[in-house]
PDB file of C-alpha atoms in Angstrom:
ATOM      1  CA  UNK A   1       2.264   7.985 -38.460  1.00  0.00           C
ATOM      2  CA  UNK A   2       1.816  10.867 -40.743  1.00  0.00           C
ATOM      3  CA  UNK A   3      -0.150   9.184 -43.402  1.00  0.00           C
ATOM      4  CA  UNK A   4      -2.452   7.740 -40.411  1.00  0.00           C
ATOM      5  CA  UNK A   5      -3.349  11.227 -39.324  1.00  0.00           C
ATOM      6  CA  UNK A   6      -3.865  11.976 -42.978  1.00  0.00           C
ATOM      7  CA  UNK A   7      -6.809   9.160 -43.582  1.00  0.00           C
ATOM      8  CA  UNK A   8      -8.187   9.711 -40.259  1.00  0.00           C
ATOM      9  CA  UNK A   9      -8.834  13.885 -41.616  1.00  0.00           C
ATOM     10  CA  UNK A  10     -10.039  12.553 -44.835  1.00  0.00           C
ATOM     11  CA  UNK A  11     -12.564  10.079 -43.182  1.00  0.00           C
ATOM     12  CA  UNK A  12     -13.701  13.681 -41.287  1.00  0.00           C
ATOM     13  CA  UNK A  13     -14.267  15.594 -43.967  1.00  0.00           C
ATOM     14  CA  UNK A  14     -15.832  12.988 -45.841  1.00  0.00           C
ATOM     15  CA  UNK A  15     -18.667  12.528 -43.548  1.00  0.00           C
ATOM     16  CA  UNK A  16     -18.479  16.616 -42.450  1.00  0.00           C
ATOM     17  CA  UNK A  17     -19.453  16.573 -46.211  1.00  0.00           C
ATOM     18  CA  UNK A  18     -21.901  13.790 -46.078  1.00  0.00           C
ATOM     19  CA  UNK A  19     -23.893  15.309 -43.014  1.00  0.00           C
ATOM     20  CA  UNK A  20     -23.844  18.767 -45.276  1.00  0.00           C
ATOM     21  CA  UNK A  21     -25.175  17.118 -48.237  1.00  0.00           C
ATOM     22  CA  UNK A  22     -27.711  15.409 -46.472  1.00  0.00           C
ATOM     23  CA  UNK A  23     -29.048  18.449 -44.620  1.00  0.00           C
ATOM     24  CA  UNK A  24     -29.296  19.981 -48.097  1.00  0.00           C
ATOM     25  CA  UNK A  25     -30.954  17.840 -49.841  1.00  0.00           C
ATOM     26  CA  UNK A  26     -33.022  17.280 -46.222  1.00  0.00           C
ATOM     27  CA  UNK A  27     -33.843  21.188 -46.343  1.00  0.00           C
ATOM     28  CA  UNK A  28     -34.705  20.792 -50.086  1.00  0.00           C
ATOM     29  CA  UNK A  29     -37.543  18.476 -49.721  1.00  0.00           C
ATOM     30  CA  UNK A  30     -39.165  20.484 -46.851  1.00  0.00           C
ATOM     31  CA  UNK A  31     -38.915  23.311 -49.155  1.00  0.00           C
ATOM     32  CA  UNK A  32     -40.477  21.300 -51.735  1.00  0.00           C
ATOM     33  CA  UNK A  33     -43.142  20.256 -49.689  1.00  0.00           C
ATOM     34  CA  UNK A  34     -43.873  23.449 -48.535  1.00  0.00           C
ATOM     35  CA  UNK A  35     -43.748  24.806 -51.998  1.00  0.00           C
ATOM     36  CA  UNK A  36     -46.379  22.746 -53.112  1.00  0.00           C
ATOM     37  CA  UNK A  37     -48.647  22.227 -50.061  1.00  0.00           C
ATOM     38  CA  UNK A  38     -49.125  25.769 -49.628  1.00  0.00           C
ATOM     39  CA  UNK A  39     -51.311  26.412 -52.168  1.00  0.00           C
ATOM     40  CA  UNK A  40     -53.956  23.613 -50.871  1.00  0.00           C
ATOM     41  CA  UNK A  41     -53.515  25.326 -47.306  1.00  0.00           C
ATOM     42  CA  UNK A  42     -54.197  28.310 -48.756  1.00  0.00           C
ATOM     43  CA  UNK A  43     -57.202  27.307 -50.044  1.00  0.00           C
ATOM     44  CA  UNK A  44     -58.649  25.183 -47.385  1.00  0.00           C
ATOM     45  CA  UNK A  45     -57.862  28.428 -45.071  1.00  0.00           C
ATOM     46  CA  UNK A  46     -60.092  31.006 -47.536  1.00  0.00           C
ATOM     47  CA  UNK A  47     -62.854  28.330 -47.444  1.00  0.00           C
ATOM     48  CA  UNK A  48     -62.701  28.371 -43.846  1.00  0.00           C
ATOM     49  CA  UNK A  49     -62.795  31.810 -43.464  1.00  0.00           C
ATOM     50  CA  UNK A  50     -65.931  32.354 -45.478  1.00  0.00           C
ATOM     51  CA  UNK A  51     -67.862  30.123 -43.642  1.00  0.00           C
ATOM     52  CA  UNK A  52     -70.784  31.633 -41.481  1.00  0.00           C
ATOM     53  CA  UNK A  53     -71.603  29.089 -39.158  1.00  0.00           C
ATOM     54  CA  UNK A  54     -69.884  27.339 -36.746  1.00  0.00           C
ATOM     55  CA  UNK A  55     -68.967  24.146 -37.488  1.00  0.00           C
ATOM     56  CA  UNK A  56     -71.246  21.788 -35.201  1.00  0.00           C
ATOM     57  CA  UNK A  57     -74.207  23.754 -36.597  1.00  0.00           C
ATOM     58  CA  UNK A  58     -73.578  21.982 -40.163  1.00  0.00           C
ATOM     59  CA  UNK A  59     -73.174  18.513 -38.679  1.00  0.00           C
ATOM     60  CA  UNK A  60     -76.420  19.030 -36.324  1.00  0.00           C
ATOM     61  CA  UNK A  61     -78.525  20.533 -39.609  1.00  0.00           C
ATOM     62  CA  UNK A  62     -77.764  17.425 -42.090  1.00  0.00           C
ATOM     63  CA  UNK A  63     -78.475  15.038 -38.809  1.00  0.00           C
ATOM     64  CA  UNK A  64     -81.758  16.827 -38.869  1.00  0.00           C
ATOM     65  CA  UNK A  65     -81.075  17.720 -35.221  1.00  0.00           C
ATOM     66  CA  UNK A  66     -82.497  20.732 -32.620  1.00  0.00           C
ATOM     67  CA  UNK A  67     -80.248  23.465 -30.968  1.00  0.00           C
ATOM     68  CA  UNK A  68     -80.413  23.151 -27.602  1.00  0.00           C
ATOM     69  CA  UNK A  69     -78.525  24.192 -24.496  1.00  0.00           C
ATOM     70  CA  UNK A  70     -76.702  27.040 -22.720  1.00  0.00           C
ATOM     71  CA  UNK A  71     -75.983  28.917 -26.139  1.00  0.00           C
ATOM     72  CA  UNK A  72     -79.892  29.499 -27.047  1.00  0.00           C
ATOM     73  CA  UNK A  73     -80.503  33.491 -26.148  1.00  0.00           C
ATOM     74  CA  UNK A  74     -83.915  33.386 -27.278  1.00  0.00           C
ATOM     75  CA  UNK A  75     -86.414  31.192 -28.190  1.00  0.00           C
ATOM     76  CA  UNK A  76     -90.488  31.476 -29.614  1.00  0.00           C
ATOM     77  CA  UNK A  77     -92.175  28.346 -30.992  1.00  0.00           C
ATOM     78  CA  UNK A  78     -94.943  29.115 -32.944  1.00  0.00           C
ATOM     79  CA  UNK A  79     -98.233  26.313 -33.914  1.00  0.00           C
ATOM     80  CA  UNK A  80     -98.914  26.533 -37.964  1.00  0.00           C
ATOM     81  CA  UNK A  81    -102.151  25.150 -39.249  1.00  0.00           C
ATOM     82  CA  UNK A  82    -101.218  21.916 -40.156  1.00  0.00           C
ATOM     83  CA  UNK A  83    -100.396  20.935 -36.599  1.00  0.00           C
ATOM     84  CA  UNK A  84     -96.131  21.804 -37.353  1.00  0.00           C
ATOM     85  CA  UNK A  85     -94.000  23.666 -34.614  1.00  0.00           C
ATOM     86  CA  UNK A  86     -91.610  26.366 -35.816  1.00  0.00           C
ATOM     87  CA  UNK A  87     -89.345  27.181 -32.928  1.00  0.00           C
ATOM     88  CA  UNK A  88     -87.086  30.180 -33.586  1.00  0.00           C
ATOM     89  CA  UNK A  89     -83.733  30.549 -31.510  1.00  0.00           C
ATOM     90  CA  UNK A  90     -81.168  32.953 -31.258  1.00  0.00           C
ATOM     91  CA  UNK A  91     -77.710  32.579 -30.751  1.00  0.00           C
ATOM     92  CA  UNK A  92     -74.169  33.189 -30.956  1.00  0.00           C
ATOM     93  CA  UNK A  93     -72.137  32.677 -34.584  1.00  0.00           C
ATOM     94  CA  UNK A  94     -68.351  31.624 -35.888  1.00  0.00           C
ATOM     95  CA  UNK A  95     -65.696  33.155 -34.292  1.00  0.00           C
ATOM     96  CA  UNK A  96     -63.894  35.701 -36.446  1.00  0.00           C
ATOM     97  CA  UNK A  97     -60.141  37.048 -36.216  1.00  0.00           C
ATOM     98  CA  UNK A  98     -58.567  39.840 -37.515  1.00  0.00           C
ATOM     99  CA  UNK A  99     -54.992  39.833 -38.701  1.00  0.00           C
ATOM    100  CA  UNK A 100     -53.309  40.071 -36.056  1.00  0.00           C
ATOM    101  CA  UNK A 101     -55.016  37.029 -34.071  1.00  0.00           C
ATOM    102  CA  UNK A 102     -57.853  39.337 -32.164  1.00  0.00           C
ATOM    103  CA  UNK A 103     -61.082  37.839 -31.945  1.00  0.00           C
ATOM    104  CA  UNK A 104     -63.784  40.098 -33.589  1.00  0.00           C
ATOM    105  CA  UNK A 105     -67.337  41.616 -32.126  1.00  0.00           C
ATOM    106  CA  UNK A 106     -69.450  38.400 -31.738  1.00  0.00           C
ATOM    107  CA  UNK A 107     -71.891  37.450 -34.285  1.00  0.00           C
ATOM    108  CA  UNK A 108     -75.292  36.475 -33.243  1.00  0.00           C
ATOM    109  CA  UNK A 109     -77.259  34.050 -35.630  1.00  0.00           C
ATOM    110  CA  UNK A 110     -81.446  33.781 -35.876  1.00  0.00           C
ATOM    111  CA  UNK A 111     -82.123  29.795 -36.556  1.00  0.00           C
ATOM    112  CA  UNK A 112     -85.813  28.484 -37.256  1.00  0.00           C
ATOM    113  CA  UNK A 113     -86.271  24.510 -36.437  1.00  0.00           C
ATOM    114  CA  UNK A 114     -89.260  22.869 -38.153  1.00  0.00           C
ATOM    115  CA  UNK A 115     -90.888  20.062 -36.531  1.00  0.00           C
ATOM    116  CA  UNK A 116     -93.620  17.631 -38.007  1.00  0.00           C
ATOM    117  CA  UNK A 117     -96.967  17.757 -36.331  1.00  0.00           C
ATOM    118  CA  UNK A 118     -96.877  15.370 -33.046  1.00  0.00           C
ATOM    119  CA  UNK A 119     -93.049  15.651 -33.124  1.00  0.00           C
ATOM    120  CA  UNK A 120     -91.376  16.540 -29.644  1.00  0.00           C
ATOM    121  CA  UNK A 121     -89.531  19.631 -29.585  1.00  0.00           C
ATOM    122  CA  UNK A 122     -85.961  17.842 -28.254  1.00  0.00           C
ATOM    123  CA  UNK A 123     -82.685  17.905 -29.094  1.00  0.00           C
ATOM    124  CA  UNK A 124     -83.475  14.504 -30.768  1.00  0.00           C
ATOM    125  CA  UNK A 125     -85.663  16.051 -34.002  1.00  0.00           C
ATOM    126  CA  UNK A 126     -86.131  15.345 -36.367  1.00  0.00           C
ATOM    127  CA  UNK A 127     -86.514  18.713 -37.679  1.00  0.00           C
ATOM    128  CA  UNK A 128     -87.542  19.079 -40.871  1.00  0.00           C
ATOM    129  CA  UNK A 129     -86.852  21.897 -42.254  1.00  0.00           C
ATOM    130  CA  UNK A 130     -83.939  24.587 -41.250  1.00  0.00           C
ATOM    131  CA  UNK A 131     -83.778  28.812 -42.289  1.00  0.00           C
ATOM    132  CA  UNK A 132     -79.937  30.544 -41.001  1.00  0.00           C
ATOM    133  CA  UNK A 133     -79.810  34.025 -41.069  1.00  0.00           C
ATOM    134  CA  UNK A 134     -77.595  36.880 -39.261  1.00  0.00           C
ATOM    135  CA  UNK A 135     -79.650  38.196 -36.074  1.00  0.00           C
ATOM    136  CA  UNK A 136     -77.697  41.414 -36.046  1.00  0.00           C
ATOM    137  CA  UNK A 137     -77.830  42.298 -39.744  1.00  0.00           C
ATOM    138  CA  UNK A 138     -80.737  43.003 -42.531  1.00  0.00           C
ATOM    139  CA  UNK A 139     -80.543  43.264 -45.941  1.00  0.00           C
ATOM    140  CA  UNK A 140     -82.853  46.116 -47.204  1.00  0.00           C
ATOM    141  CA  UNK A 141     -83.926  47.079 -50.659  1.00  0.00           C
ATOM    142  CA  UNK A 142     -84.794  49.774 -51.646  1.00  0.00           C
ATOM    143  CA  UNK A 143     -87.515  52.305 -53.323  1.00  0.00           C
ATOM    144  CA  UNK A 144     -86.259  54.273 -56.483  1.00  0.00           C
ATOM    145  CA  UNK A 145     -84.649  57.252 -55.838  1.00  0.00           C
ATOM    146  CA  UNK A 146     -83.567  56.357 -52.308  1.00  0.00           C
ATOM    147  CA  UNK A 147     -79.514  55.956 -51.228  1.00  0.00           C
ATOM    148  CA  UNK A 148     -77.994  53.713 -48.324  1.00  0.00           C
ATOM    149  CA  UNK A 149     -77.722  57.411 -46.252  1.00  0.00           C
ATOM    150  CA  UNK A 150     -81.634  57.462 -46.047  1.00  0.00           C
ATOM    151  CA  UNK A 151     -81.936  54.681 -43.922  1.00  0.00           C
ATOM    152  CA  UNK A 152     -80.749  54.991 -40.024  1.00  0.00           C
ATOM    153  CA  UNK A 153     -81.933  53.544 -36.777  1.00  0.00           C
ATOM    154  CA  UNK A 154     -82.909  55.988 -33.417  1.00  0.00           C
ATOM    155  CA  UNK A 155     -79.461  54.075 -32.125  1.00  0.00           C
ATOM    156  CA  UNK A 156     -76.947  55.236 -34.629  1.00  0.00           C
ATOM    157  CA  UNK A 157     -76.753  52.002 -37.097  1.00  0.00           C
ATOM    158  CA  UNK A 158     -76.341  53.128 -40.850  1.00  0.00           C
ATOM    159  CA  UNK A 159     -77.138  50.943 -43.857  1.00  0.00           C
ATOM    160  CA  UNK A 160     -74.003  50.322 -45.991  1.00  0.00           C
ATOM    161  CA  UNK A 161     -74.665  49.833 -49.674  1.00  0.00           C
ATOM    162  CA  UNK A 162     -74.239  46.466 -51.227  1.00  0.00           C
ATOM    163  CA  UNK A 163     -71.612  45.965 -54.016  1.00  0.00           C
ATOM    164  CA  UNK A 164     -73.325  46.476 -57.592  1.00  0.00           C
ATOM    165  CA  UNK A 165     -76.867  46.250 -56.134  1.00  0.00           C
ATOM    166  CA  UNK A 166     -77.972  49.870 -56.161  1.00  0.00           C
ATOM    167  CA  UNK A 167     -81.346  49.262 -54.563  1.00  0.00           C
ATOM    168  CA  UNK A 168     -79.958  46.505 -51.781  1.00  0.00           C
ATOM    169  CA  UNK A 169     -78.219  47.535 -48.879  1.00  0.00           C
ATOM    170  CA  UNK A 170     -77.288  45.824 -45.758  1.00  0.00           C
ATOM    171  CA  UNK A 171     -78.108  46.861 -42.252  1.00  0.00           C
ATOM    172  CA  UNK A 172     -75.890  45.599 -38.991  1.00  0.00           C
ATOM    173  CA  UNK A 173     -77.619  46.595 -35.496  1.00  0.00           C
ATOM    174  CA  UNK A 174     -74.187  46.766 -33.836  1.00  0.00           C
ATOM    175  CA  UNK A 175     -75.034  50.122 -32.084  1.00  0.00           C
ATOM    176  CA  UNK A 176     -78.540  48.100 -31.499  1.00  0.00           C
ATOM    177  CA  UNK A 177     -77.189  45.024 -30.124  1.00  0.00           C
ATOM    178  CA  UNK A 178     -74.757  47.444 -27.927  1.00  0.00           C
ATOM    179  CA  UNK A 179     -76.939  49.077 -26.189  1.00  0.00           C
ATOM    180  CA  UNK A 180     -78.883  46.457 -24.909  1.00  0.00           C
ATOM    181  CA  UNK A 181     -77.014  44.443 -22.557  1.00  0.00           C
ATOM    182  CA  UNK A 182     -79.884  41.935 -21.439  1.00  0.00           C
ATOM    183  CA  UNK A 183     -80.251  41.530 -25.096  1.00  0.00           C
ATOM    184  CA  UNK A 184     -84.050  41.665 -25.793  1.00  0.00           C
ATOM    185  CA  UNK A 185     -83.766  39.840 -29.135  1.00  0.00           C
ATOM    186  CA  UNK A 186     -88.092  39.648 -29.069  1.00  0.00           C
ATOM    187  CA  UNK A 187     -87.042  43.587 -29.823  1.00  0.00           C
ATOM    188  CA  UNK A 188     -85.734  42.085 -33.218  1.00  0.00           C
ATOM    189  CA  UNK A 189     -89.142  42.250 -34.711  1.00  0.00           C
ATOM    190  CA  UNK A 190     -89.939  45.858 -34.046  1.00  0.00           C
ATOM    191  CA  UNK A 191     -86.230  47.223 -35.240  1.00  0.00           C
ATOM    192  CA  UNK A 192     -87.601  45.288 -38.739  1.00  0.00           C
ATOM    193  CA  UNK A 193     -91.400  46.949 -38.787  1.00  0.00           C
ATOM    194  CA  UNK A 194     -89.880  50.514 -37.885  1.00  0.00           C
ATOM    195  CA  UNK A 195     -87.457  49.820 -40.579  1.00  0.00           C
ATOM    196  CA  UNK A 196     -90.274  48.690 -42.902  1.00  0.00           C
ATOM    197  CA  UNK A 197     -92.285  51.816 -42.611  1.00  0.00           C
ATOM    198  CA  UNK A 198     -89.784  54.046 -43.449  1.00  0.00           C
ATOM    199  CA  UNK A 199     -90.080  55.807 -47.113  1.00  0.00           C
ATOM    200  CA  UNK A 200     -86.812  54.805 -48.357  1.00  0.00           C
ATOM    201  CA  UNK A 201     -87.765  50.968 -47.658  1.00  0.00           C
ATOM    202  CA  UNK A 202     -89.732  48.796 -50.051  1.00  0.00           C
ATOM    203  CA  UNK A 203     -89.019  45.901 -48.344  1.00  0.00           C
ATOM    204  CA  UNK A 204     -86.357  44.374 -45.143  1.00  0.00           C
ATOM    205  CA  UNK A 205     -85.479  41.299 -43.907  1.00  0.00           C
ATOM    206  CA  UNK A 206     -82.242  39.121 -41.897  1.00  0.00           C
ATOM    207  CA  UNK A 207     -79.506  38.445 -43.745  1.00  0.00           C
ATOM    208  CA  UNK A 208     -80.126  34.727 -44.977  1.00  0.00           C
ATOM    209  CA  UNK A 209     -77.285  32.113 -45.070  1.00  0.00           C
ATOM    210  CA  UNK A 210     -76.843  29.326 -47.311  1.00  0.00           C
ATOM    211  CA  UNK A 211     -75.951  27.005 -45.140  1.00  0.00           C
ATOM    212  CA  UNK A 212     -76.530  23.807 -47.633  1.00  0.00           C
ATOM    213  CA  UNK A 213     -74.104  25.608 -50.185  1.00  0.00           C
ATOM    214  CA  UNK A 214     -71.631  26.295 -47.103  1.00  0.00           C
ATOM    215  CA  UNK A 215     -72.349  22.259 -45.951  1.00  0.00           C
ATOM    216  CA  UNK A 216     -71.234  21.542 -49.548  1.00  0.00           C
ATOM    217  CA  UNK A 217     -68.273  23.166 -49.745  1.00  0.00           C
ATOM    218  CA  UNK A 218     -67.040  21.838 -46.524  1.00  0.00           C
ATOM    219  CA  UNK A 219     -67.793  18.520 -48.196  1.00  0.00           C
ATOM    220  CA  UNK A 220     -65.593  19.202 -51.036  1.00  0.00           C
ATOM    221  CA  UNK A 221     -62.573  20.287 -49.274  1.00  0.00           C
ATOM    222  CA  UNK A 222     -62.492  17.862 -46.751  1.00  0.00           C
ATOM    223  CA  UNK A 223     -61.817  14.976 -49.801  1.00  0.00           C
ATOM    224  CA  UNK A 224     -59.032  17.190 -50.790  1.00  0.00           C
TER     225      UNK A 224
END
């Protein structure tokens, strides 16, 4: 009876040790994994984060698509010579998060559509041709002699310098875009000729965005 009890413990520890083993080497591979997936995460995350757009705009631009709908602020369409529409919307950007998970100030984004002579203005397009910029910041450069201090708005906005470009400096109308609630955005225009006049400015315009660069990039991570 003894020797019975004495195989029946060894079977027990045998597979005690076989269940340990196996969560080991279980626990090793997800480490593993982790290890070396990380870095590509890592990665795909800083591309995402320096995107500007968000991410429908990029699939609606290479379909050669319109913006259209509930999200459109503001919109002008102007009639160029040739018989082509430019219609010019503004609207809301990416959503941004700080470190700790709270979403960030909205962004607001100033989108001009170009659309063949005879082409309807729809959803449908084809548009033609495509500009992104920021609607709520400017990038400003400046005359000689002139600092980032010497350029303010009546609302309490103050250019920031831009990072080895002495004479460029960027300009966000957060203090703008705060005190208007209704949002004016046809406004825009004379915040940009009052900021044009002024004897530190040679010259001032939105913030452009690359958004064929940003298209590509998104093209070249998601192959990864």
């Amino acid at each position: 009876m003894s020797h019975i009890i004495e195989y029946e413990d060894m079977g027990q520890r045998e597979r005690w040790l076989i269940f340990l083993l196996g969560t080991l080497i279980g626990a090793g591979m997800l480490w593993t994994f982790k290890t070396q997936s990380e870095p590509a995460r890592t990665e795909k995350r800083s591309v995402r984060e320096s995107l500007n757009l968000p991410g429908m705009m990029y699939d609606f631009a290479v379909m050669q698509k319109g913006f259209y709908g509930h999200y459109v602020l503001f919109e002008s369409i102007e009639t160029l010579s040739d018989g082509s529409k430019v219609r010019s919307i503004v609207t809301g950007g990416r959503r941004h998060y700080n470190a700790e998970g709270t979403e960030l100030p909205q962004e607001y984004l100033f989108i001009t559509e170009t659309y063949a002579a005879g082409t309807p203005l729809a959803e449908a397009g084809p548009v033609t041709r495509y500009t992104f910029s920021f609607a709520d910041r400017l990038t400003i450069k400046l005359r000689k002699g002139y600092s980032a201090a010497d350029v303010t708005t009546d609302f309490g906005d103050v250019a920031t310098p831009v990072e080895n470009q002495n004479d460029l400096v960027t300009f966000k109308l957060t203090q703008w875009i705060k005190s208007h609630q209704a949002k004016d955005w046809r406004k825009l225009n004379d915040i940009i000729n009052g900021l044009s006049k002024k004897s530190a400015v040679q010259s001032v315009e939105l913030t452009k965005i690359d958004w064929q660069s940003e298209a590509e990039l998104i093209k070249q991570n998601s192959t990864k």
